Tab-separated table of C-alpha atoms in Angstrom:
chain	number	residue	atom	x	y	z
A	1401	GLN	CA	30.888	16.662	14.845
A	1402	LYS	CA	28.333	14.046	15.854
A	1403	GLU	CA	29.483	10.967	17.743
A	1404	VAL	CA	27.716	8.732	15.209
A	1405	GLU	CA	27.520	9.544	11.514
A	1406	GLN	CA	25.054	7.877	9.169
A	1407	ASP	CA	24.128	8.752	5.596
A	1408	PRO	CA	20.430	9.731	5.668
A	1409	GLY	CA	19.795	8.521	2.118
A	1410	PRO	CA	17.272	7.956	0.715
A	1411	LEU	CA	18.520	4.695	-0.728
A	1412	SER	CA	16.382	3.102	-3.446
A	1413	VAL	CA	17.057	-0.461	-4.644
A	1414	PRO	CA	15.160	-3.054	-6.704
A	1415	GLU	CA	13.618	-6.055	-5.012
A	1416	GLY	CA	16.148	-8.837	-4.513
A	1417	ALA	CA	19.163	-6.517	-4.280
A	1418	ILE	CA	21.783	-6.681	-1.544
A	1419	VAL	CA	21.621	-3.569	0.621
A	1420	SER	CA	24.593	-2.180	2.521
A	1421	LEU	CA	24.020	0.322	5.331
A	1422	ASN	CA	26.861	1.903	7.274
A	1423	CYS	CA	27.736	4.049	10.256
A	1424	THR	CA	30.957	5.550	11.533
A	1425	TYR	CA	31.589	6.695	15.061
A	1426	SER	CA	34.175	8.652	16.981
A	1427	ASN	CA	33.800	7.456	20.592
A	1428	SER	CA	36.212	4.569	21.198
A	1429	ALA	CA	34.315	3.676	24.392
A	1430	PHE	CA	31.413	2.238	22.388
A	1431	GLN	CA	31.319	-1.545	22.859
A	1432	TYR	CA	27.750	-2.527	22.006
A	1433	PHE	CA	26.329	-2.007	18.531
A	1434	MET	CA	22.767	-2.312	17.344
A	1435	TRP	CA	20.653	-1.862	14.270
A	1436	TYR	CA	17.026	-0.818	14.591
A	1437	ARG	CA	14.366	-0.646	11.909
A	1438	GLN	CA	11.735	2.079	12.137
A	1439	TYR	CA	8.628	2.256	10.026
A	1440	SER	CA	6.989	5.630	9.510
A	1441	ARG	CA	5.459	7.017	12.736
A	1442	LYS	CA	6.340	3.861	14.693
A	1443	GLY	CA	8.859	3.097	17.415
A	1444	PRO	CA	12.250	1.536	16.530
A	1445	GLU	CA	12.375	-2.276	16.354
A	1446	LEU	CA	15.619	-4.086	17.194
A	1447	LEU	CA	17.114	-6.086	14.308
A	1448	MET	CA	20.649	-6.936	15.371
A	1449	TYR	CA	22.742	-6.642	18.548
A	1450	THR	CA	26.507	-7.236	18.564
A	1451	TYR	CA	29.227	-6.858	21.156
A	1452	SER	CA	32.692	-5.616	20.130
A	1453	SER	CA	34.162	-6.507	16.727
A	1454	GLY	CA	33.051	-9.287	14.420
A	1455	ASN	CA	30.149	-10.508	12.324
A	1456	LYS	CA	26.686	-11.707	13.253
A	1457	GLU	CA	24.139	-13.238	10.918
A	1458	ASP	CA	20.389	-13.617	11.392
A	1459	GLY	CA	18.410	-14.782	8.396
A	1460	ARG	CA	18.771	-12.231	5.608
A	1461	PHE	CA	20.585	-9.772	7.877
A	1462	THR	CA	24.323	-9.609	8.630
A	1463	ALA	CA	25.888	-7.095	10.987
A	1464	GLN	CA	29.599	-6.305	10.913
A	1465	VAL	CA	31.616	-4.315	13.413
A	1466	ASP	CA	35.173	-3.092	12.798
A	1467	LYS	CA	36.271	-1.316	15.962
A	1468	SER	CA	39.744	-0.544	14.582
A	1469	SER	CA	38.111	1.574	11.876
A	1470	LYS	CA	35.152	2.666	14.036
A	1471	TYR	CA	32.841	1.425	11.307
A	1472	ILE	CA	29.738	-0.762	11.432
A	1473	SER	CA	27.625	-2.197	8.637
A	1474	LEU	CA	24.313	-3.925	8.105
A	1475	PHE	CA	23.765	-6.065	5.018
A	1476	ILE	CA	20.330	-7.113	3.851
A	1477	ARG	CA	20.216	-9.961	1.333
A	1478	ASP	CA	17.325	-10.590	-1.065
A	1479	SER	CA	15.715	-7.297	-0.100
A	1480	GLN	CA	11.914	-7.151	-0.065
A	1481	PRO	CA	9.469	-4.237	-0.380
A	1482	SER	CA	8.553	-4.892	3.257
A	1483	ASP	CA	12.146	-3.919	4.169
A	1484	SER	CA	11.332	-0.331	3.155
A	1485	ALA	CA	11.877	1.650	6.349
A	1486	THR	CA	14.418	3.821	8.122
A	1487	TYR	CA	17.398	1.922	9.533
A	1488	LEU	CA	19.033	3.358	12.624
A	1489	CYS	CA	22.411	2.346	13.958
A	1490	ALA	CA	22.841	2.704	17.705
A	1491	MET	CA	25.673	2.108	20.123
A	1492	SER	CA	26.507	2.266	23.788
A	1493	ALA	CA	29.541	2.202	26.021
A	1494	GLU	CA	30.321	0.036	29.032
A	1495	LYS	CA	27.442	-0.857	31.309
A	1496	SER	CA	28.656	1.530	34.002
A	1497	SER	CA	27.431	4.393	31.820
A	1498	GLY	CA	23.872	3.152	31.934
A	1499	ASP	CA	23.617	1.759	28.419
A	1500	LYS	CA	22.049	4.906	27.018
A	1501	LEU	CA	22.027	4.537	23.269
A	1502	THR	CA	23.588	7.008	20.859
A	1503	PHE	CA	21.855	6.820	17.498
A	1504	GLY	CA	22.761	7.787	13.972
A	1505	THR	CA	20.320	9.926	12.015
A	1506	GLY	CA	18.935	6.871	10.208
A	1507	THR	CA	19.030	5.834	6.530
A	1508	ARG	CA	15.762	5.727	4.623
A	1509	LEU	CA	15.543	2.638	2.431
A	1510	ALA	CA	13.031	2.042	-0.341
A	1511	VAL	CA	12.865	-1.379	-2.018
A	1512	ARG	CA	11.083	-1.182	-5.380
A	1513	PRO	CA	8.933	-4.183	-6.435
B	950	ASP	CA	0.240	-7.473	23.820
B	951	THR	CA	3.196	-7.612	26.215
B	952	GLY	CA	5.341	-4.915	24.587
B	953	VAL	CA	6.070	-1.389	25.769
B	954	SER	CA	2.986	0.803	25.632
B	955	GLN	CA	2.745	4.588	25.611
B	956	ASP	CA	-0.182	6.901	26.131
B	957	PRO	CA	-1.343	9.059	24.484
B	958	ARG	CA	-0.123	8.273	20.994
B	959	HIS	CA	-0.691	11.822	19.836
B	960	LYS	CA	-0.939	15.090	21.744
B	961	ILE	CA	-1.616	18.535	20.346
B	962	THR	CA	-1.251	21.410	22.763
B	963	LYS	CA	-0.836	25.150	22.779
B	964	ARG	CA	2.403	26.839	23.720
B	965	GLY	CA	2.635	27.377	27.446
B	966	GLN	CA	0.481	24.409	28.440
B	967	ASN	CA	1.696	21.465	30.501
B	968	VAL	CA	1.589	17.932	29.124
B	969	THR	CA	2.189	14.512	30.672
B	970	PHE	CA	2.991	11.259	28.924
B	971	ARG	CA	2.854	7.751	30.322
B	972	CYS	CA	4.974	4.705	29.564
B	973	ASP	CA	4.251	1.142	30.661
B	974	PRO	CA	7.358	-1.037	30.219
B	975	ILE	CA	7.524	-4.739	29.568
B	976	SER	CA	6.659	-6.557	32.768
B	977	GLU	CA	9.729	-7.399	34.905
B	978	HIS	CA	11.991	-4.962	33.013
B	979	ASN	CA	13.830	-2.954	35.629
B	980	ARG	CA	15.326	-0.321	33.335
B	981	LEU	CA	13.258	2.341	31.605
B	982	TYR	CA	14.555	4.961	29.188
B	983	TRP	CA	13.091	8.108	27.627
B	984	TYR	CA	14.288	9.401	24.258
B	985	ARG	CA	13.204	12.259	22.019
B	986	GLN	CA	13.180	12.047	18.230
B	987	THR	CA	12.710	14.992	15.903
B	988	LEU	CA	11.939	14.702	12.201
B	989	GLY	CA	14.808	13.282	10.193
B	990	GLN	CA	16.927	12.565	13.258
B	991	GLY	CA	17.680	9.532	15.377
B	992	PRO	CA	16.362	9.296	18.933
B	993	GLU	CA	18.272	11.293	21.563
B	994	PHE	CA	18.633	10.091	25.127
B	995	LEU	CA	16.776	12.086	27.789
B	996	THR	CA	16.866	10.070	31.006
B	997	TYR	CA	16.750	6.579	32.458
B	998	PHE	CA	15.575	4.732	35.546
B	999	GLN	CA	16.808	1.609	37.261
B	1000	ASN	CA	13.718	0.490	39.156
B	1001	GLU	CA	12.391	3.702	40.753
B	1002	ALA	CA	15.745	5.537	40.825
B	1003	GLN	CA	16.455	8.118	38.134
B	1004	LEU	CA	20.156	7.510	37.486
B	1005	GLU	CA	21.025	9.809	34.618
B	1006	LYS	CA	19.605	12.878	32.910
B	1007	SER	CA	20.757	14.391	29.642
B	1008	ARG	CA	21.554	18.081	29.386
B	1009	LEU	CA	18.685	18.071	26.859
B	1010	LEU	CA	16.348	17.637	29.813
B	1011	SER	CA	15.777	21.250	30.821
B	1012	ASP	CA	14.170	22.210	34.134
B	1013	ARG	CA	10.791	22.257	32.366
B	1014	PHE	CA	11.027	18.482	31.994
B	1015	SER	CA	10.486	16.034	34.825
B	1016	ALA	CA	10.249	12.268	34.813
B	1017	GLU	CA	9.135	9.873	37.503
B	1018	ARG	CA	8.851	6.146	38.023
B	1019	PRO	CA	7.281	6.045	41.474
B	1020	LYS	CA	6.891	2.302	42.002
B	1021	GLY	CA	9.476	1.025	39.570
B	1022	SER	CA	6.829	0.089	37.033
B	1023	PHE	CA	5.236	2.720	34.781
B	1024	SER	CA	6.858	6.101	34.203
B	1025	THR	CA	5.583	9.585	33.421
B	1026	LEU	CA	7.298	12.392	31.558
B	1027	GLU	CA	5.943	15.889	32.152
B	1028	ILE	CA	6.771	18.984	30.157
B	1029	GLN	CA	5.814	22.293	31.720
B	1030	ARG	CA	5.249	25.522	29.786
B	1031	THR	CA	5.617	23.793	26.439
B	1032	GLU	CA	7.472	25.534	23.620
B	1033	GLN	CA	7.249	24.943	19.887
B	1034	GLY	CA	10.729	23.423	20.009
B	1035	ASP	CA	9.340	20.637	22.197
B	1036	SER	CA	7.424	19.244	19.220
B	1037	ALA	CA	8.848	15.765	18.672
B	1038	MET	CA	8.208	12.058	19.117
B	1039	TYR	CA	8.824	10.979	22.711
B	1040	LEU	CA	9.925	7.364	22.882
B	1041	CYS	CA	10.081	5.072	25.861
B	1042	ALA	CA	12.165	1.902	26.001
B	1043	SER	CA	12.617	-0.783	28.632
B	1044	SER	CA	15.204	-3.467	29.240
B	1045	LEU	CA	16.315	-6.218	31.597
B	1046	PRO	CA	20.120	-6.466	31.538
B	1047	ILE	CA	21.346	-10.076	31.404
B	1048	ALA	CA	25.081	-10.793	31.252
B	1049	LEU	CA	26.476	-8.783	28.312
B	1050	THR	CA	23.066	-8.155	26.815
B	1051	ASP	CA	20.875	-5.145	27.560
B	1052	THR	CA	18.387	-5.051	24.731
B	1053	GLN	CA	16.155	-1.999	24.757
B	1054	TYR	CA	12.621	-2.504	23.451
B	1055	PHE	CA	10.861	0.616	22.292
B	1056	GLY	CA	7.245	1.622	22.524
B	1057	PRO	CA	5.275	3.227	19.679
B	1058	GLY	CA	6.020	6.738	20.951
B	1059	THR	CA	3.944	9.797	21.777
B	1060	ARG	CA	3.932	12.415	19.062
B	1061	LEU	CA	3.721	15.909	20.541
B	1062	THR	CA	2.739	18.953	18.489
B	1063	VAL	CA	3.000	22.351	20.171
B	1064	LEU	CA	1.076	25.068	18.356
């Protein structure tokens, strides 16, 4: 079993829809949670960074972390065709472990005009 | 452009050849990471440096792989005697830990194809 599980999709939604992306994890040592966006043949780009449980909002993006359930989510409001990409969740443990990131497989999202 | 840069962007080589990739981190970032990403998968950690010291290596990093960061700035990743299974995107990331934040910024990657 992988430490981080993420549905690979693809997920196809119409423009303007609310998108929900999720990851589950098994390692209770994870404290830092991130969402990256990756366009085809490009490097990952950081979208959201959260520490421990709670919500964080940035523009059209909201990240949620529920450590009791080992479950994290990313919501995208008013989705746009330019949001079409692969979304990767990533997480790391305490800083003593070097902050190496453990990624999910990524969810491919397509937003239809 | 002050982001992470990687060179080359693409490399095609024959099985058994050696290849070397370079990563230039964001200026002043003291941490540098290497990851490998295969098709349809998320990046997997290979190794990381704090300044010039290599502090951790994944078991994915076989003895054919070696990484250096000689002056604490740019880094190189060398693969000796390449195998077809080495075909992947090799990603470099850098960071400057501040308080509880250690945001890793990724470069565009080097795509390796081993024939």
